[in-house]
Coordinates of N, CA and C in Angstrom, one line a residue:
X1 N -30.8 -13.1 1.3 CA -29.6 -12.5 0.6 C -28.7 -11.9 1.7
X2 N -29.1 -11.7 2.7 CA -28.2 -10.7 3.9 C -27.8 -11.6 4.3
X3 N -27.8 -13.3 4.5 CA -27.5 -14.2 5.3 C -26.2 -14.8 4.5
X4 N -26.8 -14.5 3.0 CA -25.9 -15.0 2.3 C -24.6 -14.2 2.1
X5 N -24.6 -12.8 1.9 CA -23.6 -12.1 2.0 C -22.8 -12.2 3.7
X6 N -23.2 -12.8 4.4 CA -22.3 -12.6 5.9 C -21.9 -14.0 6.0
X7 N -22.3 -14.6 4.9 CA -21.6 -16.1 5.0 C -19.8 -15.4 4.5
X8 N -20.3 -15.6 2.8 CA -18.9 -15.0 2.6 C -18.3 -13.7 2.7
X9 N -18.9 -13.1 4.0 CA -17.8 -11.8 4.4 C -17.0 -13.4 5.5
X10 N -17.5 -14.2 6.1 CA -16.8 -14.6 7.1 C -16.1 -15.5 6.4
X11 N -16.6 -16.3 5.0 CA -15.4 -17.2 4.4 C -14.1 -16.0 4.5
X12 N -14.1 -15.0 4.0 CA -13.1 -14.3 3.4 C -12.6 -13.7 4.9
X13 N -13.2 -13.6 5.8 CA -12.3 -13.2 6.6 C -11.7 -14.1 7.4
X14 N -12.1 -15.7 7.5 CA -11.3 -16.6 7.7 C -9.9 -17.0 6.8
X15 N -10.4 -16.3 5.8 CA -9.2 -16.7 4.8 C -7.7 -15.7 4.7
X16 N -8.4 -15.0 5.5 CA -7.2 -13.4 5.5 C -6.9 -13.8 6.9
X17 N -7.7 -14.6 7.9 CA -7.3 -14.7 9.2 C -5.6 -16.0 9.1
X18 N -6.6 -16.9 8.6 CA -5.2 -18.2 7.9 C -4.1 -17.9 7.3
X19 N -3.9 -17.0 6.3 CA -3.2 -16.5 5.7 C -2.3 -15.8 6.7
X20 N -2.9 -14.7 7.7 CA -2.1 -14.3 8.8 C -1.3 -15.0 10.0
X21 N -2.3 -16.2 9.7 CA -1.6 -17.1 10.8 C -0.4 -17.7 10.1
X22 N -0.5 -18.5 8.6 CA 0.5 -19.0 8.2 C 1.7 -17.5 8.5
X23 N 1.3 -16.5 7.5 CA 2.6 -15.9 7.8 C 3.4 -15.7 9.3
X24 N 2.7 -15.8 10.3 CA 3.4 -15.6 11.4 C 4.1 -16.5 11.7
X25 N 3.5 -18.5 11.7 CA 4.2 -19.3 11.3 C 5.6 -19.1 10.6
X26 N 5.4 -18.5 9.4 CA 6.7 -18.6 8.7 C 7.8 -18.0 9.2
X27 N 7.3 -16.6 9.8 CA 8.6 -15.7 9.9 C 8.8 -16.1 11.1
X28 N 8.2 -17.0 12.4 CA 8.6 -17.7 13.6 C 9.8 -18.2 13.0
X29 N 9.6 -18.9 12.7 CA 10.6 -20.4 12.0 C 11.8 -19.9 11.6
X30 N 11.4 -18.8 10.6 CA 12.5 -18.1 10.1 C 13.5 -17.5 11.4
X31 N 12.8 -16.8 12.1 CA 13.3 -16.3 13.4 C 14.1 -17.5 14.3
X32 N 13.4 -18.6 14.4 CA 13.9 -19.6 15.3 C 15.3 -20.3 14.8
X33 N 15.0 -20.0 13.1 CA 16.4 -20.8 12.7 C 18.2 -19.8 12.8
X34 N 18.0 -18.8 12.5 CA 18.2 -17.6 12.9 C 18.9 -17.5 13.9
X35 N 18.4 -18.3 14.9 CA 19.1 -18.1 16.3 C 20.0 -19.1 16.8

């Protein structure tokens, strides 16, 4: 059960990690066009 809960603590913090990556992506772009 403990193995199983540290699976998806890491799905989900892969997921919040992606998510932060896309946004940085976005607001780059936004920034690069910008200029």
């Amino acid at each position: 059960k403990k193995g199983l809960m540290n699976h998806n603590l890491s799905l989900n913090e892969r997921n919040n990690i992606y998510r932060q990556i896309r946004g940085e992506i976005e607001y780059n772009n936004k920034y690069n066009q910008s200029i």
